[in-house]
Every structure is written in C-alpha cells, then in structure tokens.
Amino acid sequence: MPVTRQSATTARELLDGGRVDWHRHDGVQAVFPGSGVLAVTTAAGSWVLPGGTSAIVVPAGMAHTHRAHGRTRLQTVMLPGKACADLGLDAAEPRVLPVSPLAREAIDSATLEGPPEPRRGALLAELLAVELARSGEDGTPAALLLPRPRDPRLSAVVDALLADPARGSLAGLARRTGSSERTLSRLCREDTGIPFPELRTRIRLLAALVHLADGGTVTAAAHRCGWSRPHSFIDAFRRVLGTTPGRYRAGLHRPPAPGGAPPGRTG
C-alpha cells in the first residue's frame, strides 16, 4: 500500500464513507472527531471513535488511515515531541484518551480558527498534550477496537456484518463463506483474539453509533443494529463504551465552535 508522509494540524469535513489514505507523520499526532464517527486504522486494526468524546494519539512514523462513518469533522493536532516524551504520550502503539472540555477547546482553537500564530499554536499543542495525559490517568476512553482480520473468509464475514449488522447469525455467515460454524468460530479467535459474538457486538455498536449520530433514537438503533430488546443494547453499549446510548446521544448536540472548518484544509 502506498503511504505518504504528512505533517498537519488541521480540520476537514468528511462525508459518510470519506477517507484519508494511508499516511504517516514525523511527529506524534492527536486525532479527534469533533462530530460523527471516525475509524482510525493501523496494521493492527481499527479504532472507532464516537464524535466529541475521545482522541487517539498516533505514534510518530506509524502508517494509518481514516474513514468517516456518517458525516464527520476530522480534527488533527501535531503534539510537541518533548512534551510527549515527558508525559508518556510517545508510546509505540496508539492510545485512545478521553477529551476534557479544556482539551476540546485547545483542539478547536488550534484547528477551527485558521492557522494560529506560531507561539500560540505551540502553547495550544502543549496544553492539549498535558490535558490528554492527565485525562488518561483515570479516564475511560470511549472507543471500539475492531481487529483487522488476515484470513479472507473472516474478512468477508466482517464486510457482511458491516453491510447488514442485524443479520449476523453464525450459521448464516458460515454458509456465505463456505465454512462450518466451528471453523468460523476458531478462525475468529485465532485471527482477532476475540470470540465471534464479541466481534459481532463491536460491529453492531459501530452501526449504532452512526445511527445515533444521525439523530436516530435509542430504540430504533437497537432494532436496526440487531438487538431485539433495547435494554440488551443499552447494556452492551455501556459495557464497551462506558456510557449509555442516551447519554452519548445527548452529548452529540454540543454547539459547534465558531468559525467552522475552513475550506480547503487537509489532514
């Protein structure tokens, strides 16, 4: 896969299915979906971030790509290397961290108000690094990790679930891939490290996040994404994402920062 090298503190709007191709950065970058739902993918898998809740810190030099699920505002900030080293943000693997109100203000100021004056931009980036490190000490990040299957049969299963999360019986998916249920269950554990029901739940939650971000109700999200009873959906949402779908939906209506994303800026 071709990988470009970029260096950007920026904001851009992505439509549903919009992508930023494989690239890497010379420094550590914080990636934050101000709205919508964003998948950040590395060789290990995809971290799915609900808009407005958390950021992912991508290590310097790590190839990654972005995909929007629903209309999404992508905001990225390059973090200062010395501060990242001092604060423990220079890990070898991506880290998902909660975004505090102050961290969000720093992100919005750095990305939505036009290019900041260099000294101000440096201070905003350092403030963001401090806030992310502090929130990571005891915060619960809201993100889904979808492992990236290597086996083509399991990749086909993941694609089928993404296309129609409500129809996800193991028997039906096994027939579609020409495998037995036992083989598919074994492949899932060996290839992703999690059992099939957990993989299916994570994919259904991704679909539910998009539905809620589009204004859908909790009950409608549950039925559309494969849960027959809303309280089962609420329990799964809370277990994986640390909050209820109702609270998540309510938090989506935060007023946008003044100015909006400037046209023509890329991330």
XYZ file of C-alpha atoms in Angstrom:
267
model
C 0.000 0.000 0.000
C 1.366 3.467 -0.852
C 1.981 5.565 2.262
C 2.567 9.315 2.147
C 4.324 11.408 4.789
C 2.343 14.337 6.165
C 2.597 16.935 8.913
C -0.644 18.706 9.737
C -2.633 20.488 12.407
C -5.903 20.903 10.593
C -9.650 20.303 10.314
C -11.749 18.923 7.496
C -15.275 17.683 6.923
C -15.711 14.122 5.657
C -18.913 12.756 4.181
C -20.141 9.269 5.036
C -17.537 6.830 3.723
C -14.982 9.599 3.187
C -11.380 8.528 3.626
C -7.907 9.876 4.217
C -5.491 7.476 2.530
C -2.584 5.717 4.225
C -0.032 8.189 5.559
C 2.384 8.765 8.434
C 3.755 11.733 10.367
C 7.235 12.593 11.575
C 5.795 13.547 14.973
C 3.095 12.378 17.374
C -0.406 13.374 16.285
C -3.704 13.634 18.174
C -6.693 12.708 16.002
C -10.132 13.860 17.183
C -13.564 13.503 15.561
C -15.383 16.682 16.567
C -18.614 15.150 15.259
C -19.767 11.968 13.557
C -17.903 8.658 13.947
C -14.303 8.092 12.837
C -12.341 4.880 12.276
C -8.562 5.196 12.562
C -6.893 2.110 11.101
C -3.357 0.785 11.515
C -1.895 -2.599 10.644
C -3.308 -3.912 13.953
C -6.937 -2.931 13.399
C -9.409 -0.059 13.516
C -10.126 2.158 16.492
C -13.647 3.580 16.156
C -14.145 6.874 17.984
C -17.558 8.403 18.673
C -17.542 12.095 17.846
C -16.759 14.594 20.582
C -15.710 12.084 23.243
C -12.126 10.938 22.777
C -8.951 11.340 20.730
C -6.422 8.806 19.537
C -2.718 9.577 19.846
C -0.900 8.099 16.851
C 2.847 7.429 17.298
C 5.378 9.151 15.078
C 6.083 7.201 11.904
C 3.092 4.836 12.213
C 1.149 4.333 8.972
C -2.577 4.878 9.409
C -5.727 5.801 7.529
C -9.071 7.392 8.420
C -12.641 6.602 7.413
C -15.781 8.525 8.303
C -18.966 6.718 9.305
C -21.662 9.312 8.809
C -20.778 12.968 8.257
C -17.694 13.588 10.404
C -15.495 16.523 11.341
C -11.875 15.317 11.480
C -9.542 17.473 13.592
C -5.829 16.721 13.997
C -3.111 18.375 16.074
C 0.621 17.686 15.931
C 1.916 17.333 19.508
C 5.333 18.553 20.724
C 7.846 15.725 20.936
C 9.480 16.737 24.223
C 6.133 17.129 25.987
C 5.002 13.723 24.677
C 8.194 12.099 25.970
C 7.865 13.800 29.369
C 4.175 12.889 29.672
C 4.395 9.316 28.398
C 2.472 10.009 25.198
C 5.233 8.661 22.945
C 4.177 5.015 23.259
C 4.828 2.513 20.480
C 1.100 1.817 19.992
C -1.873 4.168 19.509
C -3.661 5.293 22.662
C -7.282 6.374 22.929
C -7.780 9.057 25.595
C -10.830 10.967 26.840
C -11.058 14.587 25.731
C -11.786 17.008 28.580
C -13.621 20.300 27.952
C -10.294 22.152 28.143
C -8.649 19.717 25.708
C -11.528 20.204 23.288
C -11.156 23.973 23.481
C -7.453 23.594 22.680
C -8.260 21.357 19.691
C -10.931 23.721 18.398
C -8.711 26.783 18.843
C -5.825 25.114 17.022
C -7.860 23.774 14.099
C -11.041 25.782 13.558
C -9.930 29.391 13.869
C -7.443 29.457 10.998
C -3.699 28.796 11.347
C -2.675 30.069 14.812
C 0.284 32.364 15.345
C 3.304 30.036 15.838
C 3.818 30.746 19.553
C 0.094 30.388 20.275
C -0.054 27.208 18.220
C 2.842 25.716 20.179
C 1.184 26.580 23.506
C -2.140 25.091 22.400
C -0.417 21.864 21.320
C 1.442 21.602 24.630
C -1.753 22.293 26.575
C -3.510 19.545 24.641
C -0.694 17.089 25.401
C -0.914 17.882 29.122
C -4.703 17.519 29.167
C -4.681 14.219 27.263
C -2.043 12.775 29.592
C -3.979 13.929 32.655
C -7.302 12.530 31.432
C -5.622 9.224 30.614
C -4.629 8.696 34.233
C -8.145 7.772 35.344
C -10.482 8.306 32.388
C -12.380 5.629 30.497
C -11.844 6.041 26.754
C -14.880 5.655 24.539
C -13.696 3.677 21.538
C -14.221 0.386 19.759
C -11.272 -1.647 18.589
C -12.134 -3.719 15.538
C -9.292 -6.181 14.850
C -8.144 -6.390 11.249
C -8.634 -9.998 10.025
C -5.981 -11.574 7.852
C -7.982 -14.610 6.733
C -10.108 -13.782 3.654
C -13.044 -15.787 4.965
C -13.161 -13.762 8.152
C -12.678 -10.537 6.198
C -15.754 -11.494 4.175
C -17.686 -12.030 7.409
C -16.690 -8.601 8.720
C -17.722 -6.982 5.417
C -21.094 -8.753 5.543
C -21.712 -7.601 9.116
C -20.732 -4.032 8.286
C -23.190 -4.069 5.376
C -26.053 -5.553 7.418
C -25.307 -5.800 11.167
C -28.800 -7.033 12.054
C -28.391 -10.268 10.094
C -25.431 -11.773 11.817
C -26.137 -15.385 12.716
C -23.016 -17.509 12.830
C -24.716 -20.259 10.793
C -25.765 -17.871 8.020
C -22.347 -16.246 7.792
C -20.642 -19.647 7.749
C -22.772 -20.690 4.763
C -21.906 -17.480 2.908
C -18.180 -18.122 3.286
C -18.313 -21.861 2.627
C -17.166 -22.661 6.172
C -18.618 -24.521 9.100
C -19.716 -22.714 12.248
C -16.915 -24.394 14.179
C -14.304 -23.329 11.628
C -15.536 -19.729 11.632
C -15.520 -19.579 15.441
C -11.980 -20.952 15.537
C -10.815 -18.530 12.849
C -12.263 -15.596 14.743
C -10.433 -16.465 17.961
C -7.156 -17.227 16.205
C -7.201 -14.227 13.855
C -8.648 -11.485 16.081
C -8.150 -12.748 19.630
C -11.846 -12.362 20.489
C -14.821 -14.734 20.108
C -17.296 -14.281 17.271
C -20.154 -12.905 19.446
C -17.845 -10.130 20.710
C -16.706 -9.239 17.183
C -20.344 -9.105 16.046
C -21.257 -6.904 19.033
C -18.491 -4.423 18.241
C -19.563 -4.142 14.603
C -23.194 -3.669 15.644
C -22.144 -0.954 18.074
C -20.325 0.822 15.263
C -23.555 0.839 13.253
C -25.463 2.052 16.307
C -23.028 4.939 16.851
C -23.604 6.098 13.291
C -27.383 5.795 13.667
C -27.350 7.825 16.894
C -25.054 10.443 15.344
C -27.590 10.781 12.502
C -30.313 11.614 15.045
C -31.874 8.179 15.482
C -33.462 7.129 18.746
C -32.017 4.555 21.124
C -34.873 2.115 20.445
C -34.542 2.457 16.673
C -30.766 1.978 16.882
C -31.239 -1.203 18.908
C -33.674 -2.784 16.446
C -31.846 -1.627 13.306
C -28.496 -2.933 14.507
C -29.517 -6.401 15.650
C -30.862 -6.209 19.217
C -34.414 -7.439 19.780
C -34.604 -5.763 23.206
C -33.402 -2.186 23.795
C -32.149 -2.918 27.311
C -29.741 -5.543 25.892
C -28.395 -2.882 23.530
C -28.023 -0.407 26.389
C -26.118 -2.984 28.471
C -23.719 -3.770 25.595
C -23.191 -0.076 24.839
C -22.378 0.692 28.477
C -20.057 -2.300 28.824
C -17.948 -1.418 25.800
C -18.166 2.382 25.672
C -18.532 3.282 29.344
C -21.760 5.268 28.967
C -25.339 4.741 27.871
C -26.534 5.391 24.325
C -28.939 8.001 25.679
C -26.137 9.985 27.335
C -23.974 9.633 24.241
C -26.806 10.869 22.002
C -27.455 13.844 24.288
C -23.780 14.825 24.158
C -23.839 14.982 20.363
C -25.759 18.247 20.399
C -22.898 20.398 21.662
C -22.896 23.670 19.663
C -20.073 23.815 17.095
C -17.088 26.065 17.719
C -17.326 29.445 15.988
C -15.876 29.684 12.522
C -16.386 26.098 11.346
C -13.793 24.113 9.470
C -12.052 26.338 6.928
C -12.493 25.145 3.344
C -9.650 23.506 1.550
C -7.606 22.424 4.556
C -6.465 18.798 4.518
C -5.398 16.451 7.302
